[in-house]
Amino acid sequence: RRALGRNGPLAGRRVVVTAGPTYEPIDPVRFIGNRSSGKQGFALAQAALDRGAEVVLIAGPVALETPIGARRIDVGTAAEMAEAVWREAEAADVLLMAAAVADYRPAQSRPFKIKRGEGLTLELIPTVDILAGVAARRASAGKPHVIVGFAAETRDLLENAQAKLQAKGLDLIVANDVTEPGAGFAVDTNRVTLIDARGRIEPLPLMSKAAVAEAILDRVVALLSATGG
Ligand code: CTP
Ligand code: CA
């Protein structure tokens, strides 16, 4: 691993990374969440550290070791992640939003365990869109200079990812067809396509999540110098 550290291209930069799922409680023992190991997000944190960045890693519930040198903030729900991201993004140069945020949460979380055996109907309500909130605040705050989102798709990869890039006001989106072999959840490899706000599309081959992270950080370094931020 290239330990560029203090002399790296992100020296003096603050990078906020989100990783893993969020868990939305149904009762004290059950939750609704997306599938996510957090591996791609943790690899991004490591790649940013290797380039000399100061890294804040906002992690949902995952079973991974904190990369040495990162400041880790553990969160549970989408609302908790939103609070942490919005607070940390104000002073961040870069936001890498790799988390698989739950899209819905139970309208009420029951205080006691629901007992098995009876029928159960849950009312679900949408969670807050964390990324859209960051992009909206950027207009007045001026930061983060570079906002990177991820798109987990099962069909129409490029169209769906491009629509998210525009709707959320991103600089770069990492499009991921999660049905592809080697690109799913919990594996150590990934196959992604990078799409930037100018419409440049760069498909990457199947490679390790560490290598994907390297490629994304190289693009982030280029975008940072392009924005003059
Ligand atoms: N995201 C977010 N807040 C949410 C949901 C998603 O900030 N409540 C972020 C994700 O971290 C990711 C990007 O938005 O960087 C796209 O997430 P994705 O799940 O692919 O898209 P959604 O906008 O949630 O749309 P859908 O799941 O319906 O395809
Ligand atoms: Ca989603």
PDB file of C-alpha atoms and ligand atoms in Angstrom:
ATOM      1  CA  ARG A   1       0.000   0.000   0.000  1.00  0.00           C
ATOM      2  CA  ARG A   2       1.331   3.413  -0.915  1.00  0.00           C
ATOM      3  CA  ALA A   3       1.790   5.258   2.348  1.00  0.00           C
ATOM      4  CA  LEU A   4       2.032   8.774   0.941  1.00  0.00           C
ATOM      5  CA  GLY A   5       0.739  10.187   4.222  1.00  0.00           C
ATOM      6  CA  ARG A   6       1.536  13.801   4.892  1.00  0.00           C
ATOM      7  CA  ASN A   7       3.024  14.323   1.454  1.00  0.00           C
ATOM      8  CA  GLY A   8      -0.020  12.919  -0.334  1.00  0.00           C
ATOM      9  CA  PRO A   9      -2.302  14.894  -2.654  1.00  0.00           C
ATOM     10  CA  LEU A  10      -4.986  15.135   0.060  1.00  0.00           C
ATOM     11  CA  ALA A  11      -2.697  16.457   2.811  1.00  0.00           C
ATOM     12  CA  GLY A  12      -4.544  19.155   4.747  1.00  0.00           C
ATOM     13  CA  ARG A  13      -7.899  18.027   3.339  1.00  0.00           C
ATOM     14  CA  ARG A  14     -10.782  16.715   5.381  1.00  0.00           C
ATOM     15  CA  VAL A  15     -12.662  13.781   3.880  1.00  0.00           C
ATOM     16  CA  VAL A  16     -15.920  12.484   5.370  1.00  0.00           C
ATOM     17  CA  VAL A  17     -16.813   8.907   4.431  1.00  0.00           C
ATOM     18  CA  THR A  18     -20.035   7.041   5.253  1.00  0.00           C
ATOM     19  CA  ALA A  19     -20.136   3.266   5.240  1.00  0.00           C
ATOM     20  CA  GLY A  20     -22.384   0.336   5.993  1.00  0.00           C
ATOM     21  CA  PRO A  21     -26.140   0.100   6.421  1.00  0.00           C
ATOM     22  CA  THR A  22     -28.492   1.905   8.763  1.00  0.00           C
ATOM     23  CA  TYR A  23     -30.848  -0.055  10.989  1.00  0.00           C
ATOM     24  CA  GLU A  24     -34.346   1.267  11.556  1.00  0.00           C
ATOM     25  CA  PRO A  25     -35.835  -0.338  14.663  1.00  0.00           C
ATOM     26  CA  ILE A  26     -39.166  -2.164  14.600  1.00  0.00           C
ATOM     27  CA  ASP A  27     -38.853  -3.158  18.263  1.00  0.00           C
ATOM     28  CA  PRO A  28     -35.868  -3.677  20.598  1.00  0.00           C
ATOM     29  CA  VAL A  29     -34.700  -6.795  18.717  1.00  0.00           C
ATOM     30  CA  ARG A  30     -35.748  -6.273  15.086  1.00  0.00           C
ATOM     31  CA  PHE A  31     -34.932  -3.769  12.384  1.00  0.00           C
ATOM     32  CA  ILE A  32     -35.336  -2.861   8.718  1.00  0.00           C
ATOM     33  CA  GLY A  33     -32.114  -2.277   6.815  1.00  0.00           C
ATOM     34  CA  ASN A  34     -30.289  -2.597   3.516  1.00  0.00           C
ATOM     35  CA  ARG A  35     -27.708  -5.238   2.809  1.00  0.00           C
ATOM     36  CA  SER A  36     -24.221  -3.796   3.193  1.00  0.00           C
ATOM     37  CA  SER A  37     -20.943  -5.011   4.681  1.00  0.00           C
ATOM     38  CA  GLY A  38     -19.335  -1.551   4.774  1.00  0.00           C
ATOM     39  CA  LYS A  39     -16.239  -2.889   3.008  1.00  0.00           C
ATOM     40  CA  GLN A  40     -16.264  -0.406   0.107  1.00  0.00           C
ATOM     41  CA  GLY A  41     -16.694   2.552   2.460  1.00  0.00           C
ATOM     42  CA  PHE A  42     -13.893   1.396   4.769  1.00  0.00           C
ATOM     43  CA  ALA A  43     -11.644   0.891   1.714  1.00  0.00           C
ATOM     44  CA  LEU A  44     -12.403   4.493   0.695  1.00  0.00           C
ATOM     45  CA  ALA A  45     -11.436   5.723   4.166  1.00  0.00           C
ATOM     46  CA  GLN A  46      -8.136   3.839   3.904  1.00  0.00           C
ATOM     47  CA  ALA A  47      -7.427   5.206   0.417  1.00  0.00           C
ATOM     48  CA  ALA A  48      -8.101   8.766   1.624  1.00  0.00           C
ATOM     49  CA  LEU A  49      -5.763   8.238   4.615  1.00  0.00           C
ATOM     50  CA  ASP A  50      -3.081   6.899   2.255  1.00  0.00           C
ATOM     51  CA  ARG A  51      -3.328  10.175   0.310  1.00  0.00           C
ATOM     52  CA  GLY A  52      -2.737  12.211   3.456  1.00  0.00           C
ATOM     53  CA  ALA A  53      -6.335  13.263   4.223  1.00  0.00           C
ATOM     54  CA  GLU A  54      -7.822  13.765   7.652  1.00  0.00           C
ATOM     55  CA  VAL A  55     -10.613  11.193   7.606  1.00  0.00           C
ATOM     56  CA  VAL A  56     -13.927  11.106   9.459  1.00  0.00           C
ATOM     57  CA  LEU A  57     -15.584   7.705   9.039  1.00  0.00           C
ATOM     58  CA  ILE A  58     -19.301   7.671   9.827  1.00  0.00           C
ATOM     59  CA  ALA A  59     -20.235   4.012  10.128  1.00  0.00           C
ATOM     60  CA  GLY A  60     -23.510   2.179  10.456  1.00  0.00           C
ATOM     61  CA  PRO A  61     -23.554  -1.227  12.138  1.00  0.00           C
ATOM     62  CA  VAL A  62     -20.652  -3.171  10.557  1.00  0.00           C
ATOM     63  CA  ALA A  63     -18.108  -5.733  11.750  1.00  0.00           C
ATOM     64  CA  LEU A  64     -14.932  -4.029  10.506  1.00  0.00           C
ATOM     65  CA  GLU A  65     -11.805  -2.606  12.110  1.00  0.00           C
ATOM     66  CA  THR A  66     -11.343   1.150  11.977  1.00  0.00           C
ATOM     67  CA  PRO A  67      -8.522   2.125   9.571  1.00  0.00           C
ATOM     68  CA  ILE A  68      -5.653   3.484  11.658  1.00  0.00           C
ATOM     69  CA  GLY A  69      -5.764   7.265  11.776  1.00  0.00           C
ATOM     70  CA  ALA A  70      -9.463   7.676  10.967  1.00  0.00           C
ATOM     71  CA  ARG A  71     -11.868   9.330  13.405  1.00  0.00           C
ATOM     72  CA  ARG A  72     -14.838   6.989  13.558  1.00  0.00           C
ATOM     73  CA  ILE A  73     -18.392   7.958  14.482  1.00  0.00           C
ATOM     74  CA  ASP A  74     -20.785   5.040  14.936  1.00  0.00           C
ATOM     75  CA  VAL A  75     -24.449   5.573  14.112  1.00  0.00           C
ATOM     76  CA  GLY A  76     -27.515   3.333  14.037  1.00  0.00           C
ATOM     77  CA  THR A  77     -30.394   4.912  12.162  1.00  0.00           C
ATOM     78  CA  ALA A  78     -30.655   7.061   9.039  1.00  0.00           C
ATOM     79  CA  ALA A  79     -31.654  10.002  11.253  1.00  0.00           C
ATOM     80  CA  GLU A  80     -28.493   9.559  13.350  1.00  0.00           C
ATOM     81  CA  MET A  81     -26.377   9.274  10.214  1.00  0.00           C
ATOM     82  CA  ALA A  82     -27.994  12.420   8.787  1.00  0.00           C
ATOM     83  CA  GLU A  83     -27.183  14.390  11.937  1.00  0.00           C
ATOM     84  CA  ALA A  84     -23.544  13.230  11.924  1.00  0.00           C
ATOM     85  CA  VAL A  85     -23.072  13.815   8.183  1.00  0.00           C
ATOM     86  CA  TRP A  86     -24.641  17.274   8.189  1.00  0.00           C
ATOM     87  CA  ARG A  87     -22.496  18.326  11.157  1.00  0.00           C
ATOM     88  CA  GLU A  88     -19.224  16.929   9.751  1.00  0.00           C
ATOM     89  CA  ALA A  89     -19.847  17.980   6.132  1.00  0.00           C
ATOM     90  CA  GLU A  90     -19.785  21.670   7.065  1.00  0.00           C
ATOM     91  CA  ALA A  91     -15.999  21.576   7.460  1.00  0.00           C
ATOM     92  CA  ALA A  92     -15.306  18.850   4.902  1.00  0.00           C
ATOM     93  CA  ASP A  93     -13.565  19.222   1.567  1.00  0.00           C
ATOM     94  CA  VAL A  94     -14.938  15.921   0.295  1.00  0.00           C
ATOM     95  CA  LEU A  95     -17.955  13.738   1.139  1.00  0.00           C
ATOM     96  CA  LEU A  96     -17.932  10.100   0.005  1.00  0.00           C
ATOM     97  CA  MET A  97     -21.426   8.755   0.664  1.00  0.00           C
ATOM     98  CA  ALA A  98     -20.935   5.001   0.384  1.00  0.00           C
ATOM     99  CA  ALA A  99     -23.488   4.074   3.064  1.00  0.00           C
ATOM    100  CA  ALA A 100     -26.502   1.959   2.145  1.00  0.00           C
ATOM    101  CA  VAL A 101     -29.052   4.121   3.932  1.00  0.00           C
ATOM    102  CA  ALA A 102     -32.421   2.513   4.685  1.00  0.00           C
ATOM    103  CA  ASP A 103     -35.102   4.177   2.562  1.00  0.00           C
ATOM    104  CA  TYR A 104     -37.977   3.477   4.962  1.00  0.00           C
ATOM    105  CA  ARG A 105     -38.405   3.266   8.686  1.00  0.00           C
ATOM    106  CA  PRO A 106     -41.263   2.014  10.836  1.00  0.00           C
ATOM    107  CA  ALA A 107     -43.586   4.890  11.706  1.00  0.00           C
ATOM    108  CA  GLN A 108     -43.362   3.778  15.335  1.00  0.00           C
ATOM    109  CA  SER A 109     -40.698   1.706  17.051  1.00  0.00           C
ATOM    110  CA  ARG A 110     -42.406  -0.523  19.654  1.00  0.00           C
ATOM    111  CA  PRO A 111     -40.963  -0.238  23.178  1.00  0.00           C
ATOM    112  CA  PHE A 112     -41.381  -3.983  23.850  1.00  0.00           C
ATOM    113  CA  LYS A 113     -40.624  -7.020  21.742  1.00  0.00           C
ATOM    114  CA  ILE A 114     -43.480  -7.961  19.404  1.00  0.00           C
ATOM    115  CA  LYS A 115     -44.491 -11.544  20.146  1.00  0.00           C
ATOM    116  CA  ARG A 116     -44.363 -14.118  17.372  1.00  0.00           C
ATOM    117  CA  GLY A 117     -47.414 -15.884  16.018  1.00  0.00           C
ATOM    118  CA  GLU A 118     -49.868 -13.151  15.237  1.00  0.00           C
ATOM    119  CA  GLY A 119     -50.222 -11.328  11.947  1.00  0.00           C
ATOM    120  CA  LEU A 120     -48.268  -8.095  11.774  1.00  0.00           C
ATOM    121  CA  THR A 121     -48.673  -5.049   9.542  1.00  0.00           C
ATOM    122  CA  LEU A 122     -46.020  -2.334   9.705  1.00  0.00           C
ATOM    123  CA  GLU A 123     -46.533   1.247   8.639  1.00  0.00           C
ATOM    124  CA  LEU A 124     -43.332   2.522   6.978  1.00  0.00           C
ATOM    125  CA  ILE A 125     -42.385   6.110   6.270  1.00  0.00           C
ATOM    126  CA  PRO A 126     -39.488   7.414   4.127  1.00  0.00           C
ATOM    127  CA  THR A 127     -36.191   8.364   5.766  1.00  0.00           C
ATOM    128  CA  VAL A 128     -34.512  11.689   5.074  1.00  0.00           C
ATOM    129  CA  ASP A 129     -32.300  11.924   1.942  1.00  0.00           C
ATOM    130  CA  ILE A 130     -28.938  12.660   3.557  1.00  0.00           C
ATOM    131  CA  LEU A 131     -27.076  13.446   0.328  1.00  0.00           C
ATOM    132  CA  ALA A 132     -29.719  15.775  -1.035  1.00  0.00           C
ATOM    133  CA  GLY A 133     -29.528  17.679   2.268  1.00  0.00           C
ATOM    134  CA  VAL A 134     -25.745  18.081   1.991  1.00  0.00           C
ATOM    135  CA  ALA A 135     -25.950  19.270  -1.608  1.00  0.00           C
ATOM    136  CA  ALA A 136     -28.666  21.791  -0.679  1.00  0.00           C
ATOM    137  CA  ARG A 137     -26.522  23.214   2.158  1.00  0.00           C
ATOM    138  CA  ARG A 138     -23.457  23.456  -0.086  1.00  0.00           C
ATOM    139  CA  ALA A 139     -25.028  26.448  -1.833  1.00  0.00           C
ATOM    140  CA  SER A 140     -24.622  28.615   1.293  1.00  0.00           C
ATOM    141  CA  ALA A 141     -21.828  26.784   3.177  1.00  0.00           C
ATOM    142  CA  GLY A 142     -19.537  26.434   0.145  1.00  0.00           C
ATOM    143  CA  LYS A 143     -18.506  22.984   1.390  1.00  0.00           C
ATOM    144  CA  PRO A 144     -17.946  20.136   0.696  1.00  0.00           C
ATOM    145  CA  HIS A 145     -16.165  21.005  -2.545  1.00  0.00           C
ATOM    146  CA  VAL A 146     -16.624  17.508  -3.895  1.00  0.00           C
ATOM    147  CA  ILE A 147     -19.672  15.310  -3.215  1.00  0.00           C
ATOM    148  CA  VAL A 148     -19.604  11.684  -4.336  1.00  0.00           C
ATOM    149  CA  GLY A 149     -22.664   9.439  -4.206  1.00  0.00           C
ATOM    150  CA  PHE A 150     -23.188   5.761  -4.914  1.00  0.00           C
ATOM    151  CA  ALA A 151     -25.993   4.157  -6.857  1.00  0.00           C
ATOM    152  CA  ALA A 152     -26.938   0.563  -6.118  1.00  0.00           C
ATOM    153  CA  GLU A 153     -29.031  -0.634  -9.055  1.00  0.00           C
ATOM    154  CA  THR A 154     -30.491  -3.872 -10.315  1.00  0.00           C
ATOM    155  CA  ARG A 155     -31.394  -2.621 -13.817  1.00  0.00           C
ATOM    156  CA  ASP A 156     -30.965   0.381 -16.138  1.00  0.00           C
ATOM    157  CA  LEU A 157     -27.680   1.148 -14.355  1.00  0.00           C
ATOM    158  CA  LEU A 158     -26.504   4.208 -16.270  1.00  0.00           C
ATOM    159  CA  GLU A 159     -29.916   5.882 -16.624  1.00  0.00           C
ATOM    160  CA  ASN A 160     -30.766   5.433 -12.941  1.00  0.00           C
ATOM    161  CA  ALA A 161     -27.325   6.538 -11.772  1.00  0.00           C
ATOM    162  CA  GLN A 162     -27.328   9.622 -14.001  1.00  0.00           C
ATOM    163  CA  ALA A 163     -30.772  10.606 -12.722  1.00  0.00           C
ATOM    164  CA  LYS A 164     -29.486  10.365  -9.108  1.00  0.00           C
ATOM    165  CA  LEU A 165     -26.374  12.391  -9.922  1.00  0.00           C
ATOM    166  CA  GLN A 166     -28.560  15.235 -11.176  1.00  0.00           C
ATOM    167  CA  ALA A 167     -31.382  14.988  -8.648  1.00  0.00           C
ATOM    168  CA  LYS A 168     -28.968  14.979  -5.680  1.00  0.00           C
ATOM    169  CA  GLY A 169     -26.594  17.616  -7.068  1.00  0.00           C
ATOM    170  CA  LEU A 170     -23.483  15.387  -7.030  1.00  0.00           C
ATOM    171  CA  ASP A 171     -20.077  15.821  -8.670  1.00  0.00           C
ATOM    172  CA  LEU A 172     -19.512  12.108  -9.184  1.00  0.00           C
ATOM    173  CA  ILE A 173     -21.603   8.977  -8.833  1.00  0.00           C
ATOM    174  CA  VAL A 174     -20.290   5.452  -8.469  1.00  0.00           C
ATOM    175  CA  ALA A 175     -22.779   3.218 -10.253  1.00  0.00           C
ATOM    176  CA  ASN A 176     -22.935  -0.343  -9.051  1.00  0.00           C
ATOM    177  CA  ASP A 177     -25.032  -3.144 -10.566  1.00  0.00           C
ATOM    178  CA  VAL A 178     -25.393  -5.276  -7.459  1.00  0.00           C
ATOM    179  CA  THR A 179     -26.732  -8.258  -9.411  1.00  0.00           C
ATOM    180  CA  GLU A 180     -23.443  -8.701 -11.286  1.00  0.00           C
ATOM    181  CA  PRO A 181     -21.172 -11.577 -10.224  1.00  0.00           C
ATOM    182  CA  GLY A 182     -18.364 -10.288  -7.998  1.00  0.00           C
ATOM    183  CA  ALA A 183     -20.072  -6.932  -7.441  1.00  0.00           C
ATOM    184  CA  GLY A 184     -22.617  -7.880  -4.812  1.00  0.00           C
ATOM    185  CA  PHE A 185     -22.598  -7.509  -1.071  1.00  0.00           C
ATOM    186  CA  ALA A 186     -20.043  -8.861   1.402  1.00  0.00           C
ATOM    187  CA  VAL A 187     -17.522  -9.802  -1.324  1.00  0.00           C
ATOM    188  CA  ASP A 188     -14.079  -8.219  -1.587  1.00  0.00           C
ATOM    189  CA  THR A 189     -14.455  -7.267  -5.245  1.00  0.00           C
ATOM    190  CA  ASN A 190     -16.596  -4.729  -7.059  1.00  0.00           C
ATOM    191  CA  ARG A 191     -17.377  -3.620 -10.592  1.00  0.00           C
ATOM    192  CA  VAL A 192     -18.459  -0.012 -10.917  1.00  0.00           C
ATOM    193  CA  THR A 193     -18.911   2.742 -13.468  1.00  0.00           C
ATOM    194  CA  LEU A 194     -17.913   6.299 -12.587  1.00  0.00           C
ATOM    195  CA  ILE A 195     -20.134   9.077 -13.956  1.00  0.00           C
ATOM    196  CA  ASP A 196     -19.305  12.742 -13.415  1.00  0.00           C
ATOM    197  CA  ALA A 197     -21.446  15.877 -13.621  1.00  0.00           C
ATOM    198  CA  ARG A 198     -20.124  16.600 -17.115  1.00  0.00           C
ATOM    199  CA  GLY A 199     -21.517  13.288 -18.302  1.00  0.00           C
ATOM    200  CA  ARG A 200     -18.170  11.520 -18.592  1.00  0.00           C
ATOM    201  CA  ILE A 201     -18.719   7.782 -18.162  1.00  0.00           C
ATOM    202  CA  GLU A 202     -15.836   5.537 -17.079  1.00  0.00           C
ATOM    203  CA  PRO A 203     -16.574   1.815 -16.676  1.00  0.00           C
ATOM    204  CA  LEU A 204     -14.006   0.077 -14.481  1.00  0.00           C
ATOM    205  CA  PRO A 205     -13.196  -3.640 -14.686  1.00  0.00           C
ATOM    206  CA  LEU A 206     -13.944  -6.105 -11.891  1.00  0.00           C
ATOM    207  CA  MET A 207     -11.374  -5.424  -9.204  1.00  0.00           C
ATOM    208  CA  SER A 208     -10.797  -5.419  -5.460  1.00  0.00           C
ATOM    209  CA  LYS A 209     -12.736  -2.917  -3.346  1.00  0.00           C
ATOM    210  CA  ALA A 210      -9.339  -1.452  -2.390  1.00  0.00           C
ATOM    211  CA  ALA A 211      -8.549  -0.854  -6.075  1.00  0.00           C
ATOM    212  CA  VAL A 212     -12.009   0.640  -6.677  1.00  0.00           C
ATOM    213  CA  ALA A 213     -11.357   2.991  -3.761  1.00  0.00           C
ATOM    214  CA  GLU A 214      -8.009   4.020  -5.278  1.00  0.00           C
ATOM    215  CA  ALA A 215      -9.686   4.829  -8.599  1.00  0.00           C
ATOM    216  CA  ILE A 216     -12.403   6.891  -6.903  1.00  0.00           C
ATOM    217  CA  LEU A 217      -9.876   8.847  -4.827  1.00  0.00           C
ATOM    218  CA  ASP A 218      -7.812   9.588  -7.948  1.00  0.00           C
ATOM    219  CA  ARG A 219     -10.936  11.134  -9.489  1.00  0.00           C
ATOM    220  CA  VAL A 220     -11.651  13.065  -6.289  1.00  0.00           C
ATOM    221  CA  VAL A 221      -8.145  14.570  -6.311  1.00  0.00           C
ATOM    222  CA  ALA A 222      -8.682  15.689  -9.916  1.00  0.00           C
ATOM    223  CA  LEU A 223     -12.138  17.119  -9.143  1.00  0.00           C
ATOM    224  CA  LEU A 224     -10.777  19.029  -6.124  1.00  0.00           C
ATOM    225  CA  SER A 225      -8.146  20.785  -8.202  1.00  0.00           C
ATOM    226  CA  ALA A 226     -10.722  21.445 -10.933  1.00  0.00           C
ATOM    227  CA  THR A 227     -13.088  23.166  -8.462  1.00  0.00           C
ATOM    228  CA  GLY A 228     -10.202  25.225  -7.087  1.00  0.00           C
ATOM    229  CA  GLY A 229     -11.586  24.417  -3.638  1.00  0.00           C
TER     230      GLY A 229
HETATM  231  N1  CTP B   1     -28.730   8.155   0.220  1.00  0.00           N
HETATM  232  C1  CTP B   1     -28.866   9.124   1.202  1.00  0.00           C
HETATM  233  N2  CTP B   1     -29.974   9.139   1.995  1.00  0.00           N
HETATM  234  C2  CTP B   1     -30.946   8.222   1.844  1.00  0.00           C
HETATM  235  C3  CTP B   1     -30.828   7.235   0.825  1.00  0.00           C
HETATM  236  C4  CTP B   1     -29.704   7.235   0.036  1.00  0.00           C
HETATM  237  O1  CTP B   1     -27.989   9.977   1.334  1.00  0.00           O
HETATM  238  N3  CTP B   1     -32.005   8.255   2.636  1.00  0.00           N
HETATM  239  C5  CTP B   1     -27.533   8.162  -0.619  1.00  0.00           C
HETATM  240  C6  CTP B   1     -26.752   6.858  -0.647  1.00  0.00           C
HETATM  241  O2  CTP B   1     -25.784   6.823   0.388  1.00  0.00           O
HETATM  242  C7  CTP B   1     -26.089   6.888  -2.009  1.00  0.00           C
HETATM  243  C8  CTP B   1     -27.093   7.656  -2.857  1.00  0.00           C
HETATM  244  O3  CTP B   1     -27.938   8.369  -1.945  1.00  0.00           O
HETATM  245  O4  CTP B   1     -24.872   7.588  -2.018  1.00  0.00           O
HETATM  246  C9  CTP B   1     -27.949   6.785  -3.721  1.00  0.00           C
HETATM  247  O5  CTP B   1     -28.524   5.747  -2.941  1.00  0.00           O
HETATM  248  P1  CTP B   1     -29.482   4.711  -3.628  1.00  0.00           P
HETATM  249  O6  CTP B   1     -30.049   3.800  -2.582  1.00  0.00           O
HETATM  250  O7  CTP B   1     -28.801   4.110  -4.816  1.00  0.00           O
HETATM  251  O8  CTP B   1     -30.621   5.676  -4.218  1.00  0.00           O
HETATM  252  P2  CTP B   1     -31.934   6.271  -3.578  1.00  0.00           P
HETATM  253  O9  CTP B   1     -31.909   7.745  -3.788  1.00  0.00           O
HETATM  254  O10 CTP B   1     -32.141   5.809  -2.183  1.00  0.00           O
HETATM  255  O11 CTP B   1     -33.061   5.664  -4.536  1.00  0.00           O
HETATM  256  P3  CTP B   1     -33.571   4.120  -4.673  1.00  0.00           P
HETATM  257  O12 CTP B   1     -33.038   3.319  -3.511  1.00  0.00           O
HETATM  258  O13 CTP B   1     -35.043   4.239  -4.670  1.00  0.00           O
HETATM  259  O14 CTP B   1     -33.019   3.623  -5.992  1.00  0.00           O
HETATM  260 CA    CA B   2     -32.013   3.619  -1.544  1.00  0.00          CA
END
